[in-house]
Every structure is written in structure tokens, then in C-alpha cells.
Coordinates of C-alpha atoms and ligand atoms in Angstrom, one line a residue:
M1 CA 1.6 3.7 -13.7
C2 CA 1.9 2.0 -10.3
G3 CA -0.3 2.2 -7.3
I4 CA 0.7 4.0 -4.1
V5 CA -0.7 4.1 -0.6
G6 CA 0.2 5.6 2.7
I7 CA -1.4 5.2 6.1
L8 CA -0.7 7.4 9.2
G9 CA -2.8 5.4 11.6
R10 CA -3.5 4.1 15.1
E11 CA -2.9 0.4 14.6
P12 CA -0.2 -1.6 12.9
V13 CA -0.2 -0.7 9.2
A14 CA 1.8 -3.3 7.3
M15 CA -1.1 -5.6 6.5
R16 CA -3.5 -2.7 6.0
L17 CA -1.1 -1.4 3.3
V18 CA -1.3 -4.8 1.7
E19 CA -5.1 -4.7 1.8
S20 CA -4.9 -1.4 -0.2
L21 CA -2.3 -2.7 -2.6
K22 CA -4.5 -5.6 -3.5
R23 CA -6.9 -3.1 -4.8
L24 CA -4.2 -1.3 -6.7
E25 CA -2.7 -4.3 -8.4
Y26 CA -4.6 -3.3 -11.5
R27 CA -2.1 -0.5 -11.9
G28 CA 0.9 -2.8 -12.1
Y29 CA 2.2 -6.0 -10.7
D30 CA 5.9 -6.2 -11.5
S31 CA 6.9 -5.8 -7.8
A32 CA 5.4 -4.6 -4.5
G33 CA 6.8 -3.2 -1.3
V34 CA 6.1 -1.4 2.0
A35 CA 8.2 0.8 4.2
V36 CA 7.3 1.6 7.9
L37 CA 8.9 3.4 10.8
E38 CA 9.6 0.5 13.2
H39 CA 10.7 1.8 16.6
G40 CA 11.7 5.1 14.9
R41 CA 13.8 3.5 12.2
L42 CA 12.9 3.0 8.5
K43 CA 12.2 -0.7 7.7
R44 CA 11.5 -1.8 4.2
V45 CA 10.1 -5.1 2.9
R46 CA 10.0 -5.6 -0.9
A47 CA 9.5 -8.5 -3.4
A48 CA 9.7 -8.8 -7.2
G49 CA 6.6 -10.2 -8.9
K50 CA 3.0 -10.3 -7.6
L51 CA 1.8 -9.0 -4.3
R52 CA 1.6 -12.5 -2.9
N53 CA 5.4 -12.6 -2.9
L54 CA 5.4 -9.6 -0.6
V55 CA 2.7 -11.1 1.6
E56 CA 4.9 -14.2 2.1
R57 CA 7.8 -12.0 3.1
L58 CA 5.7 -9.9 5.5
A59 CA 4.5 -13.1 7.2
R60 CA 8.1 -13.6 8.4
E61 CA 8.3 -10.1 10.0
E62 CA 6.6 -8.7 13.1
L63 CA 5.9 -5.2 12.2
T64 CA 4.0 -3.0 14.7
S65 CA 4.5 0.4 13.2
T66 CA 1.4 2.6 12.7
I67 CA 2.9 4.7 9.9
G68 CA 3.9 3.4 6.5
I69 CA 3.8 3.6 2.7
G70 CA 3.2 0.9 0.1
H71 CA 3.6 0.4 -3.7
T72 CA 2.7 -1.9 -6.5
R73 CA 4.8 -1.3 -9.6
W74 CA 4.6 -1.3 -13.3
A75 CA 8.2 -0.9 -14.4
T76 CA 9.2 2.2 -16.3
H77 CA 12.8 3.1 -15.3
G78 CA 14.7 -0.2 -14.6
G79 CA 13.6 -3.8 -14.8
P80 CA 11.1 -5.5 -12.5
S81 CA 13.7 -6.6 -9.9
E82 CA 13.6 -6.4 -6.2
A83 CA 16.3 -3.7 -6.3
N84 CA 14.1 -1.5 -8.4
A85 CA 11.0 -2.2 -6.3
H86 CA 9.6 0.7 -4.3
P87 CA 9.7 2.1 -1.6
H88 CA 13.1 3.7 -2.2
I89 CA 15.1 4.8 0.7
A90 CA 17.8 7.4 1.0
G91 CA 19.1 8.3 4.5
R92 CA 16.1 9.4 6.5
V93 CA 13.6 9.4 3.5
A94 CA 11.4 6.6 2.2
I95 CA 9.3 7.3 -0.9
V96 CA 6.8 5.6 -3.2
H97 CA 6.1 7.1 -6.6
N98 CA 3.7 6.7 -9.5
G99 CA 4.8 8.5 -12.7
I100 CA 7.9 9.3 -14.6
I101 CA 10.6 11.9 -13.8
E102 CA 11.6 13.1 -17.2
N103 CA 14.8 14.9 -16.1
F104 CA 16.0 12.0 -14.1
S105 CA 19.3 11.3 -15.9
E106 CA 20.3 15.0 -15.4
L107 CA 19.5 14.8 -11.7
R108 CA 21.3 11.4 -11.3
D109 CA 24.4 12.9 -12.9
E110 CA 24.2 15.8 -10.4
L111 CA 23.9 13.3 -7.5
R112 CA 27.0 11.4 -8.7
R113 CA 28.9 14.7 -8.9
R114 CA 27.9 15.2 -5.2
G115 CA 29.2 11.7 -4.4
V116 CA 25.9 9.9 -4.2
E117 CA 25.7 6.6 -6.1
P118 CA 22.1 5.3 -6.5
E119 CA 21.4 1.6 -5.7
S120 CA 18.7 1.1 -8.3
D121 CA 18.0 2.1 -11.9
T122 CA 14.8 4.0 -11.0
D123 CA 14.0 7.7 -11.3
T124 CA 12.3 7.5 -7.9
E125 CA 15.4 6.8 -5.9
I126 CA 16.9 10.0 -7.3
V127 CA 14.1 12.0 -5.7
A128 CA 14.6 10.2 -2.4
H129 CA 18.3 11.2 -2.5
L130 CA 17.6 14.8 -3.4
I131 CA 15.2 15.2 -0.5
N132 CA 17.6 13.5 1.9
L133 CA 20.4 15.9 0.8
E134 CA 18.2 18.8 1.6
L135 CA 17.6 17.4 5.0
T136 CA 21.3 16.9 5.7
E137 CA 21.8 20.5 4.7
G138 CA 19.4 21.5 7.5
G139 CA 16.1 21.8 5.8
T140 CA 12.9 20.6 7.5
P141 CA 11.0 17.7 5.7
K142 CA 8.4 20.2 4.3
E143 CA 11.1 22.5 3.0
A144 CA 13.1 19.7 1.6
V145 CA 10.1 18.3 -0.3
L146 CA 9.0 21.6 -1.6
N147 CA 12.5 22.5 -2.9
V148 CA 12.9 19.2 -4.7
L149 CA 9.4 19.3 -6.3
E150 CA 10.5 22.5 -8.0
R151 CA 13.2 20.7 -9.7
L152 CA 11.2 17.8 -11.1
H153 CA 10.0 17.6 -14.7
G154 CA 7.4 15.0 -15.6
A155 CA 4.5 13.3 -13.9
F156 CA 4.3 12.1 -10.4
A157 CA 2.3 11.2 -7.3
F158 CA 4.4 10.6 -4.2
A159 CA 3.9 9.5 -0.6
I160 CA 6.9 10.2 1.6
I161 CA 7.8 9.4 5.2
F162 CA 10.8 10.4 7.3
E163 CA 12.9 8.8 10.0
G164 CA 12.4 10.8 13.2
E165 CA 8.9 12.0 12.1
E166 CA 6.3 9.6 13.5
N167 CA 3.5 11.9 12.8
L168 CA 4.1 13.2 9.3
M169 CA 3.5 12.0 5.8
I170 CA 3.8 14.2 2.7
G171 CA 2.0 13.6 -0.6
A172 CA 2.3 15.5 -3.8
R173 CA 0.8 15.1 -7.3
R174 CA 1.4 16.5 -10.7
G175 CA -0.1 14.5 -13.6
S176 CA -0.7 11.3 -11.7
P177 CA -3.7 10.9 -9.4
L178 CA -3.6 11.1 -5.6
A179 CA -6.4 11.1 -3.0
V180 CA -6.4 11.8 0.7
G181 CA -8.5 9.5 2.9
H182 CA -9.9 10.7 6.2
G183 CA -10.3 8.1 9.0
E184 CA -11.0 8.3 12.7
G185 CA -7.8 9.8 14.1
E186 CA -5.9 8.6 11.1
M187 CA -5.1 9.9 7.6
M188 CA -4.2 8.2 4.4
L189 CA -3.0 8.7 0.8
G190 CA -3.9 6.5 -2.1
S191 CA -3.8 6.5 -5.9
D192 CA -7.6 6.2 -5.9
A193 CA -10.6 5.9 -3.6
I194 CA -10.9 2.1 -4.1
A195 CA -7.5 1.6 -2.5
L196 CA -8.7 3.4 0.6
A197 CA -12.2 1.9 0.6
P198 CA -11.5 -0.7 3.4
F199 CA -10.7 2.2 5.7
T200 CA -12.7 5.2 4.8
S201 CA -15.3 6.6 2.3
R202 CA -14.3 10.2 3.1
I203 CA -12.0 11.3 0.3
T204 CA -10.3 14.6 -0.8
Y205 CA -9.0 14.5 -4.3
L206 CA -5.8 16.5 -4.8
E207 CA -5.6 18.8 -7.8
D208 CA -2.6 19.0 -10.1
G209 CA 0.4 20.6 -8.5
D210 CA -0.9 20.1 -4.9
V211 CA 1.3 19.1 -2.0
V212 CA -0.4 17.7 1.2
F213 CA 1.1 17.4 4.7
L214 CA -0.7 14.8 6.8
T215 CA -0.6 14.2 10.6
R216 CA -3.0 11.9 12.5
E217 CA -5.0 15.0 13.5
G218 CA -5.5 16.6 10.1
F219 CA -4.1 17.9 6.9
E220 CA -2.9 21.0 5.1
I221 CA -2.8 21.4 1.3
L222 CA -0.7 23.9 -0.7
D223 CA -1.6 24.4 -4.4
E224 CA 0.7 24.8 -7.4
E225 CA 1.5 28.4 -6.3
R226 CA 2.1 27.1 -2.8
R227 CA -0.9 28.9 -1.4
H228 CA -3.0 27.3 1.4
V229 CA -6.2 25.8 -0.2
I230 CA -9.2 24.0 1.1
R231 CA -10.3 21.0 -1.0
P232 CA -13.6 19.5 -0.3
I233 CA -14.2 16.1 1.4
Q234 CA -16.4 13.9 -0.7
F235 CA -18.2 10.7 0.2
T236 CA -17.4 7.9 -2.3
Q237 CA -19.2 4.7 -2.9
A238 CA -15.9 2.9 -3.6
A239 CA -16.3 0.9 -0.3
S240 CA -19.4 -0.8 -1.6
L241 CA -17.7 -2.0 -4.8
L242 CA -17.3 -5.7 -4.3
V243 CA -14.2 -7.0 -5.9
D244 CA -14.4 -10.8 -6.1
K245 CA -14.5 -13.4 -8.8
G246 CA -18.1 -14.4 -8.0
G247 CA -17.4 -18.1 -8.5
Y248 CA -15.6 -17.7 -11.8
R249 CA -12.1 -18.9 -12.4
H250 CA -11.0 -15.4 -13.6
F251 CA -12.2 -11.9 -13.3
M252 CA -12.2 -11.8 -17.1
A253 CA -14.7 -14.6 -17.3
K254 CA -16.9 -13.0 -14.7
E255 CA -16.8 -9.7 -16.5
I256 CA -17.6 -11.3 -19.9
H257 CA -20.7 -12.9 -18.2
E258 CA -21.7 -9.7 -16.5
Q259 CA -22.3 -8.1 -19.9
P260 CA -26.1 -8.7 -20.2
D261 CA -26.5 -6.9 -16.8
V262 CA -24.1 -4.0 -17.2
I263 CA -25.3 -3.4 -20.8
G264 CA -28.8 -3.2 -19.3
H265 CA -27.6 -0.8 -16.5
T266 CA -25.9 1.4 -19.0
M267 CA -28.9 1.5 -21.3
A268 CA -31.1 2.4 -18.4
E269 CA -29.1 5.6 -18.0
Y270 CA -29.5 6.7 -21.6
L271 CA -32.6 5.1 -23.1
D272 CA -36.2 5.7 -22.2
F273 CA -37.8 2.4 -23.1
A274 CA -41.4 3.5 -22.3
E275 CA -41.1 6.5 -24.7
G276 CA -38.7 4.8 -27.2
R277 CA -36.4 7.8 -26.9
V278 CA -32.7 8.5 -26.1
R279 CA -32.0 10.9 -23.3
I280 CA -28.5 12.1 -22.7
P281 CA -27.3 15.0 -20.5
D282 CA -27.4 18.5 -21.8
M283 CA -24.5 19.1 -24.1
P284 CA -22.2 22.2 -23.8
V285 CA -22.5 22.9 -27.6
D286 CA -25.4 22.9 -30.1
L287 CA -25.2 19.4 -31.6
A288 CA -27.2 20.6 -34.7
A289 CA -24.6 23.2 -35.5
L290 CA -21.5 20.9 -35.1
D291 CA -19.4 20.5 -38.2
R292 CA -17.2 17.7 -36.9
L293 CA -16.3 15.7 -33.8
T294 CA -12.9 14.5 -32.6
I295 CA -12.7 11.2 -30.6
T296 CA -9.5 10.2 -28.8
A297 CA -8.8 7.2 -26.7
C298 CA -6.3 4.3 -26.4
G299 CA -6.4 0.6 -27.0
T300 CA -9.8 -1.0 -26.7
A301 CA -11.4 2.3 -26.0
F302 CA -10.0 3.6 -29.3
Y303 CA -11.7 0.7 -31.1
A304 CA -14.9 1.6 -29.4
G305 CA -14.4 5.1 -30.8
L306 CA -13.9 3.7 -34.3
V307 CA -17.3 1.9 -34.0
G308 CA -18.7 5.2 -32.8
K309 CA -17.4 6.9 -36.0
Y310 CA -19.4 4.5 -38.2
W311 CA -22.6 5.2 -36.2
L312 CA -22.1 9.0 -36.0
E313 CA -21.2 9.4 -39.7
Q314 CA -23.9 7.0 -41.0
L315 CA -26.7 7.9 -38.7
A316 CA -26.1 11.5 -37.7
R317 CA -24.2 12.6 -40.9
L318 CA -21.5 14.1 -38.6
P319 CA -17.9 13.9 -39.8
V320 CA -15.8 12.2 -37.1
E321 CA -12.1 11.8 -36.7
V322 CA -10.9 9.1 -34.3
D323 CA -7.4 9.3 -33.1
I324 CA -5.0 7.3 -30.9
A325 CA -4.5 9.6 -27.9
S326 CA -0.7 9.2 -27.8
E327 CA -0.5 10.4 -31.4
F328 CA -3.1 13.1 -31.2
R329 CA -1.6 14.8 -28.2
Y330 CA 1.5 15.8 -30.1
R331 CA 0.1 16.2 -33.6
E332 CA -1.0 19.7 -33.1
A333 CA -4.3 19.1 -34.8
P334 CA -6.2 22.3 -35.5
L335 CA -9.5 22.3 -33.6
S336 CA -12.1 25.0 -33.9
E337 CA -12.9 27.0 -30.8
G338 CA -16.3 26.2 -29.4
G339 CA -16.3 22.7 -31.1
L340 CA -16.8 19.4 -29.4
S341 CA -14.3 16.6 -28.6
L342 CA -15.1 13.2 -27.1
V343 CA -12.7 11.1 -25.1
I344 CA -13.2 7.5 -24.1
S345 CA -11.6 5.8 -21.1
Q346 CA -12.6 2.9 -18.8
S347 CA -10.2 4.0 -16.0
G348 CA -10.4 7.7 -16.6
E349 CA -6.7 7.9 -15.7
T350 CA -5.0 7.0 -19.0
A351 CA -2.2 9.6 -19.3
D352 CA -2.4 10.0 -23.1
T353 CA -6.2 10.3 -23.1
L354 CA -6.0 12.9 -20.3
A355 CA -3.4 14.8 -22.2
A356 CA -5.6 14.7 -25.4
L357 CA -8.5 16.0 -23.3
R358 CA -6.3 18.9 -22.0
Y359 CA -5.1 19.7 -25.5
C360 CA -8.7 19.9 -26.7
K361 CA -9.6 22.2 -23.9
S362 CA -6.6 24.4 -24.6
M363 CA -8.0 24.8 -28.1
G364 CA -11.3 26.1 -26.7
Q365 CA -13.2 22.9 -27.3
K366 CA -15.8 21.4 -24.9
V367 CA -15.1 17.9 -23.9
V368 CA -17.5 15.0 -23.3
A369 CA -16.0 11.9 -21.6
V370 CA -17.3 8.4 -21.9
V371 CA -15.8 7.0 -18.7
N372 CA -16.4 4.2 -16.3
V373 CA -14.9 5.6 -13.1
P374 CA -16.9 8.7 -12.2
E375 CA -14.3 10.0 -9.7
S376 CA -11.4 9.7 -12.1
T377 CA -9.3 12.7 -13.4
I378 CA -10.8 12.5 -16.9
A379 CA -14.3 12.5 -15.5
R380 CA -13.5 15.5 -13.3
E381 CA -11.8 17.5 -16.0
S382 CA -14.5 17.0 -18.7
D383 CA -17.4 19.3 -19.3
V384 CA -19.9 16.4 -19.5
I385 CA -19.6 12.8 -18.4
L386 CA -21.4 10.0 -20.2
R387 CA -20.8 7.3 -17.7
T388 CA -20.6 3.6 -18.6
M389 CA -22.2 1.5 -15.9
A390 CA -19.9 -1.4 -16.2
G391 CA -18.9 -1.5 -12.5
P392 CA -15.2 -2.1 -11.5
E393 CA -13.4 -3.9 -14.3
I394 CA -10.5 -5.9 -12.8
G395 CA -9.3 -8.2 -15.6
V396 CA -6.6 -6.3 -17.5
A397 CA -8.2 -7.2 -20.8
S398 CA -11.2 -4.9 -21.2
T399 CA -14.4 -6.6 -22.0
K400 CA -17.6 -5.3 -20.3
A401 CA -16.2 -1.7 -20.3
F402 CA -15.9 -2.0 -24.1
T403 CA -19.5 -3.1 -24.7
C404 CA -20.8 -0.5 -22.3
Q405 CA -18.8 2.1 -24.2
L406 CA -20.5 0.9 -27.4
V407 CA -23.9 1.3 -25.7
V408 CA -23.1 4.9 -24.7
L409 CA -21.7 5.8 -28.1
A410 CA -24.8 4.2 -29.8
A411 CA -27.1 6.3 -27.6
F412 CA -25.0 9.4 -28.2
A413 CA -25.1 8.8 -32.0
I414 CA -28.9 8.5 -32.0
A415 CA -29.2 11.7 -29.9
V416 CA -26.9 13.6 -32.3
A417 CA -28.8 12.2 -35.3
R418 CA -32.1 13.4 -33.8
A419 CA -30.7 16.8 -32.9
R420 CA -29.4 17.2 -36.5
G421 CA -32.7 16.1 -38.0
A422 CA -30.8 13.2 -39.7
I423 CA -33.3 10.6 -38.4
S424 CA -37.0 10.7 -37.7
A425 CA -38.6 10.1 -34.3
E426 CA -39.9 6.7 -35.6
R427 CA -36.3 5.6 -36.6
E428 CA -35.1 6.7 -33.1
T429 CA -37.8 4.5 -31.6
E430 CA -36.9 1.5 -33.8
L431 CA -33.2 1.8 -32.8
V432 CA -34.1 2.1 -29.1
R433 CA -36.3 -1.0 -29.4
A434 CA -33.4 -2.8 -31.1
M435 CA -31.0 -1.9 -28.3
Q436 CA -33.6 -3.0 -25.8
Q437 CA -33.0 -6.6 -27.1
L438 CA -29.3 -6.5 -26.3
P439 CA -29.2 -8.1 -22.8
R440 CA -31.3 -11.1 -24.1
L441 CA -29.3 -11.4 -27.3
V442 CA -26.0 -11.2 -25.4
V443 CA -27.3 -14.1 -23.1
K444 CA -28.1 -16.1 -26.3
T445 CA -24.6 -15.4 -27.7
L446 CA -22.9 -16.5 -24.5
E447 CA -24.8 -19.8 -24.8
H448 CA -22.3 -20.8 -27.5
E449 CA -19.4 -20.5 -25.1
N450 CA -18.6 -24.3 -25.2
Q451 CA -18.3 -24.3 -28.9
V452 CA -16.2 -21.1 -28.9
A453 CA -13.9 -22.7 -26.3
E454 CA -13.2 -25.6 -28.6
V455 CA -12.4 -23.3 -31.5
A456 CA -10.2 -21.3 -29.2
Q457 CA -8.1 -24.4 -28.5
E458 CA -7.5 -24.8 -32.2
L459 CA -6.5 -21.1 -32.5
A460 CA -4.2 -21.5 -29.5
R461 CA -2.0 -23.8 -31.6
A462 CA -1.4 -21.2 -34.2
Q463 CA 1.6 -18.8 -34.4
D464 CA -0.2 -16.0 -36.1
I465 CA -3.9 -15.3 -36.6
L466 CA -5.6 -12.8 -38.9
Y467 CA -9.0 -11.2 -38.0
L468 CA -11.0 -9.7 -40.8
G469 CA -14.0 -7.4 -40.8
R470 CA -15.6 -4.8 -43.0
G471 CA -17.4 -1.6 -42.1
I472 CA -18.5 -1.4 -38.5
N473 CA -17.0 -4.9 -38.0
F474 CA -13.5 -3.8 -39.0
P475 CA -12.9 -2.2 -35.5
L476 CA -14.2 -5.5 -34.0
A477 CA -11.5 -7.3 -36.0
L478 CA -8.9 -5.0 -34.5
E479 CA -10.4 -5.5 -31.0
G480 CA -10.5 -9.3 -31.5
A481 CA -6.8 -9.4 -32.4
L482 CA -5.8 -7.1 -29.5
K483 CA -7.7 -9.3 -27.0
F484 CA -6.1 -12.4 -28.4
K485 CA -2.6 -11.2 -28.4
E486 CA -2.6 -9.5 -25.0
I487 CA -3.7 -12.6 -23.0
S488 CA -2.5 -15.5 -25.1
Y489 CA 0.8 -13.9 -26.3
I490 CA 0.0 -15.2 -29.8
H491 CA 0.5 -12.8 -32.6
A492 CA -2.8 -11.7 -34.0
E493 CA -3.6 -8.9 -36.5
G494 CA -6.9 -7.2 -37.4
Y495 CA -7.4 -6.0 -41.0
A496 CA -10.1 -4.4 -43.0
A497 CA -11.2 -7.3 -45.2
G498 CA -10.9 -5.3 -48.4
E499 CA -7.4 -4.2 -47.6
L500 CA -6.1 -7.8 -47.5
K501 CA -5.0 -8.0 -51.1
H502 CA -2.9 -4.9 -50.7
G503 CA -0.3 -6.8 -48.8
P504 CA -1.2 -9.1 -45.9
I505 CA -2.6 -11.8 -48.1
A506 CA 1.0 -12.8 -48.8
L507 CA 1.1 -14.2 -45.2
I508 CA -1.7 -16.7 -45.9
D509 CA -1.0 -20.4 -45.9
E510 CA -2.5 -23.5 -44.3
H511 CA -0.9 -22.6 -40.9
M512 CA -2.7 -19.2 -40.7
P513 CA -6.2 -19.3 -39.2
V514 CA -8.3 -16.4 -40.3
V515 CA -11.3 -15.2 -38.1
V516 CA -13.9 -13.5 -40.3
I517 CA -16.5 -11.3 -38.5
A518 CA -19.4 -11.0 -40.9
P519 CA -23.0 -10.6 -39.9
R520 CA -25.5 -11.0 -42.8
D521 CA -25.6 -7.2 -43.5
R522 CA -25.2 -5.1 -46.7
L523 CA -21.5 -5.8 -46.8
F524 CA -21.7 -9.6 -46.2
D525 CA -21.2 -10.6 -49.8
K526 CA -18.1 -8.4 -50.1
T527 CA -16.6 -9.9 -47.0
V528 CA -17.4 -13.4 -48.2
S529 CA -15.5 -12.7 -51.4
N530 CA -12.5 -11.8 -49.3
M531 CA -13.0 -15.0 -47.3
E532 CA -12.9 -17.0 -50.5
E533 CA -9.6 -15.3 -51.4
V534 CA -7.9 -16.5 -48.3
R535 CA -9.6 -19.9 -48.4
A536 CA -8.2 -20.4 -51.9
R537 CA -4.8 -19.9 -50.5
G538 CA -5.2 -22.6 -47.9
A539 CA -6.3 -20.6 -44.8
R540 CA -8.5 -22.2 -42.2
I541 CA -11.5 -19.9 -41.7
V542 CA -13.4 -19.3 -38.5
L543 CA -16.5 -17.5 -39.6
I544 CA -18.5 -15.5 -37.0
T545 CA -21.9 -14.8 -38.4
D546 CA -25.7 -15.1 -37.9
E547 CA -27.9 -18.0 -38.8
E548 CA -28.6 -16.7 -42.3
G549 CA -24.9 -16.1 -43.0
A550 CA -24.0 -19.5 -41.6
S551 CA -26.6 -21.3 -43.8
E552 CA -25.4 -19.5 -46.9
H553 CA -21.6 -19.8 -46.4
G554 CA -20.9 -21.7 -43.2
A555 CA -19.8 -24.7 -45.2
K556 CA -16.8 -22.9 -46.5
A557 CA -15.5 -22.3 -43.0
F558 CA -13.5 -24.7 -40.9
E559 CA -15.6 -23.6 -38.0
T560 CA -18.7 -21.3 -37.8
I561 CA -19.7 -19.5 -34.7
T562 CA -23.3 -18.2 -34.8
V563 CA -24.6 -15.1 -33.2
P564 CA -28.3 -14.3 -33.0
A565 CA -29.7 -12.3 -35.9
A566 CA -30.1 -8.6 -35.0
E567 CA -30.7 -5.1 -36.4
P568 CA -27.2 -4.3 -37.9
F569 CA -27.0 -1.2 -35.7
I570 CA -26.5 -3.3 -32.6
S571 CA -24.3 -6.0 -34.1
P572 CA -21.0 -4.6 -32.7
M573 CA -22.1 -5.3 -29.1
L574 CA -23.0 -8.9 -30.0
Y575 CA -20.0 -9.7 -32.1
A576 CA -17.7 -8.4 -29.3
I577 CA -18.8 -11.4 -27.2
P578 CA -17.4 -14.3 -29.3
V579 CA -14.1 -12.5 -29.9
Q580 CA -13.7 -12.0 -26.2
L581 CA -14.5 -15.6 -25.5
L582 CA -12.1 -16.8 -28.2
A583 CA -9.2 -14.9 -26.6
Y584 CA -10.2 -15.9 -23.1
H585 CA -10.5 -19.7 -23.8
A586 CA -7.2 -19.7 -25.8
A587 CA -5.4 -18.1 -22.9
V588 CA -7.0 -20.5 -20.4
F589 CA -5.9 -23.4 -22.6
L590 CA -2.4 -22.1 -22.8
G591 CA -2.3 -21.5 -19.1
T592 CA -1.3 -17.8 -19.2
D593 CA -2.1 -15.3 -16.5
V594 CA -5.4 -14.3 -17.9
D595 CA -6.3 -11.5 -15.5
Q596 CA -2.8 -10.1 -15.2
P597 CA -1.0 -10.8 -18.5
R598 CA 2.7 -10.1 -18.6
N599 CA 4.0 -6.6 -19.1
L600 CA 0.6 -5.0 -18.9
A601 CA -1.3 -3.0 -16.3
K602 CA -5.0 -2.1 -16.1
S603 CA -4.5 1.6 -15.8
V604 CA -1.8 3.3 -18.0
T605 CA -1.0 6.4 -16.1
V606 CA 2.3 7.1 -17.9
E607 CA 2.7 8.0 -21.5
Ligands
LIG701 C1 -7.1 -3.8 -23.8 C2 -7.2 -2.7 -22.9 C3 -6.4 -1.5 -23.2 C4 -7.2 -0.3 -22.7 C5 -6.4 1.0 -22.9 C6 -7.2 2.2 -22.5 O1 -7.9 -4.9 -23.4 O2 -7.8 -2.9 -21.8 O3 -6.1 -1.4 -24.5 O4 -8.4 -0.2 -23.4 O5 -5.3 0.9 -22.1 O6 -7.6 2.2 -21.1 P1 -8.7 3.2 -20.6 O7 -10.0 2.7 -21.2 O8 -8.7 2.9 -19.1 O9 -8.3 4.6 -20.9

């Protein structure tokens, strides 16, 4: 994971690096640091913890250098201490790194044999030493970097500067993303375009295996085979992406409340309300002839994929397998050539999802990506992008990206169903009309926030919480539990309601709250029976249902949260809202770091 930035500029860079790092904190916040060439000498300032700790330290320094690199870290090798914070320095070399060097212990042993003892536990410092050794043996910075890159296994993006080289910065990528920014008489490197947005909107995306040599006057790229290549300069809109809390206490709250809007924007991409039709981009395969679809993703995006499976199987009669990307990538699943795979990712940079995508392509499949960041690696490597219009999601716990993923998957399922003749044009129009109600219904659901906040305070006193759902609401139970545990640090588990009596019911006693997600649909009575089973064993029930469900069975629950009645097809987008609010308000009550929960990062670019 981690975010990296480098600026080869005309004005002092230290605070400009910080400005970029603020935009990269979503990639990790275990420590941060910068290194600059101050009067020709390498000078480094680092701090464990959040970026604000680095800012405090920098306030005590007077740095005037116009060349520097910066880093915000999500710890992989070595704990989140200052000693392990980047940049790492060895002799004349300072380096920042995003990724994992897999053969690091072998290389470290070699260094020790050569009399070099690393100061930190990181894989990155090893790379700095190897490059420095090449320099001491007479190599130029370019030669040194190229030689060392040959020896590295794993994933990386680097930005490197050298003592004695005021007009040179070297970048390299394999696996992890890296972009070059073009300013007026200055050049930059960044993990993404958003990091460079304060300074430029002209970006060159490096391809896997590329190495780039920057000077203030220009740049030169060598590809994987070390041939000179020209990569295009693109204009990005990243600069216009406003990243503020808009008056909310946390990004997560803002993002939860943005859902009526962003769901509307996403629907506008895929639904033709005037005609009552779905319109998706042309697909690279014949949807009518498909015999199955593979969906891969991680975390919340995986749960969106599980909801998509219910829609695609029920509506389009298309068999769907949904897999966790980290499992799928090594499972050697047989996939038919010419078939279709779908990957889902908010960031578009999740390492396991990207690897799954590449595996599918290697098997001759076409890949459709449901992705929120159109400039991301996953977007660029897919055959077709189905973009979610959620806008930048900053809170580490995914909320609006999830509901927008659901909107896209619902539209996709309707399109596939029509292409396969599984639904009539009239049914398509009915479903589109139902989806059209979503922004209004989400607003109505959000109106119950105060009540949900009170229930959340009750849940925040528990040690463990069970979430139950059936059918299409089962993935929501999983998502509700994930959201709760990641920001409140309270153990929560999602279960298929019918599976309870096969084991987990043994956990139930009066201390275990059970959140039951049960709209009044065709499975409602079955879920209510499961609810009775846990109630009989003393569990306190929080029932999330619609008015009809509440009037029939609300009395059995300790608390009932009502969601507006809706066509069952769209219920997942609505029931996502109370589970997000429950997690959010429990975390606020407990005083945890809601937007940046411990041990997590927004974009998981390592496997
Ligand atoms: C949970 C959460 C994560 C992400 C997962 C995939 O709230 O945000 O589980 O959903 O890391 O990330 P993307 O969608 O960026 O591939």
C-alpha cells in the first residue's frame, strides 16, 4: 500500500510534498516522511502516526530545497515506528516505496555478508543500500537503479533522489501504480493523479515495468525491455475533485448522506428514464450466449458482487460464481476462452482484484470492471468499464461506493436479462421505474438517522454482534458486520439466517445483540422463524424491516428500524443505509477514528 510523491520543482518543496501526502493518506497512515536535498545534502524528516505529526516536525525546520520525495505508510515489513518510516536513506540515496519486495530477506542476507547492517526492518531500506553500493562501485544513478531493479521480485513503485544530483529523480513501477506529473518547468511523481492535482492536471501513467528519469526540463521512459518509449500525456479532472467534509464531522457521514445524489448520478449513466430502458456500453461478448459469469472482488466490493449474483441468477438466469480475489487468483479456476469475467473495485488499485483480472485475461476471458476511479489500473486494463459515479470516497469504510456498485450491478443484471430474453420489455420498464425511486427512498431512510444512532449506542456496549439475513439480504448481513467491526473494533459476524442452527446459535445469550435484516419479501416468514429461534434463547433483536414487517413482527424485537416499502429488487440499496448508520454512530459513540480506523488503509495495493 502506501502513497508516494516526488517533486523536482522551482520553489521549496517540503510543504508541497505534504499537500500531496494529505491526498494520499487514504493509502495508509502509519507514518509519514519527506527527504529533500538541502544545500546539496540529503535531509530527512519523519514521524510515526498520522501526517499531522510530520507537519508539526516540519514546522520546526527551515527547508528551502526544490527537490524532494515524500511517503505515507501502511506498514508491511516492520512495525509502524519512526525508524521504519520512509524515506529510507543509504549513503547518497533516498527512496520512497509502495509495494512489497518478496526476496527481501535474501537480499538483506547478501547485504550483511557485504558488511552493511540495515537500520530498519523494512524491505525498502535494502533497495536503498543496493543502489548505494552500485554507486560506490562507480555506477551512475541510472545504471545503479536499472541494475538493482533487475534483482527485485515483487511489487513496487519507487521515487528516488541522489545526493549530488540536484536535477534528477528516478521513478519505477512494477505492480504498484505510479504517475508522472508535468508542471511549468517542473516534474513530479505520484501514486495517483489526485496526489498531484494541486500542481498539475497533465499526467502520464507509467506502464508496468517502466522506469522514468525526470529532470526539471523533461522526462525519459524506458519500458520493461529497457527500450525508449513515449507514453501519452493525459489531462485529468482530479484537480476539480473537492476533498472536504462539507460541514460533516467525518467523511464517512458526508459520504453516507451523499448517497441519494451519487446513486442518482450513477443511475443517469445506465438508465434511460424517459424510455424505461437500461443502456450499458457494448459488451465484448454476446451476453445471450454466455454460460456463466465469474465475479471477483475484495471486502465490501465482494459483498456487492454477492448481491449481483442473486440478481443475475434470478433475473437473467445466468449462473454466477463470486470469489474473493485473494483466493481466486491462486485457485487456478478453469475459465472458458472467450467468456466473461467481472471485477468490482472502488479504488481500481486493489492488488488482489488486479491479479484476478490479469488471471482472467490470461485465460482468454474478456473483463468488465465496475470501478469508481476511471484512471485506475483496473479501469485501464479492463475491456469495458462500468463506472460508478460515487465521486472520491475518502472514509476508509466504503459506503457510497457500495450502493453505487449495487446500482451498476442491478442495471447490468437487467441488461443481461433482456439480452437473454429472460425478462420482457415491460418487466425491464417496471424495474427501471423502481430504481428511479431510489434517491427519494434513500432520503426517507436517512430520516431515521436519530433513531438508528440511539440503537447504535446500545450495540456499542456489546462484545459481539450477529447480523442475519436471507437471500439477497444475506450479503447485507455480511456487509453490516464488516462495517461495524472495522470502525468500532467490536466483533461482529454476518450469517445466512438459515445457517444459524448449524453452529452459531450456540453463541446466543442475553448479551448477544442480533441484527436481523428482513424486508417483507417472500423469505420474510422464514427469517422471522430464525429470529424467533434466537429470541427464545435470550438474544436482543434489532429488526430492520419495512412498515408491514414492523407491524407484523416489530413487537418481538427490542428495537425496530423501519425502511420504506419498496420493490424487493431495489431493497439492497435501501437496507445498506441503516447498517452503515449503525456502524457509524457506534464508532462515533465509542470515539474511534471513524475515517481512518486502525490498521486499515483505503486502497489495498499489496496482496
Ligand atoms: C470495507 C472496505 C474494504 C474494500 C476492499 C476493496 O469498508 O472498504 O473492504 O471494499 O478493500 O477495495 P476496492 O473496492 O477499492 O477494491
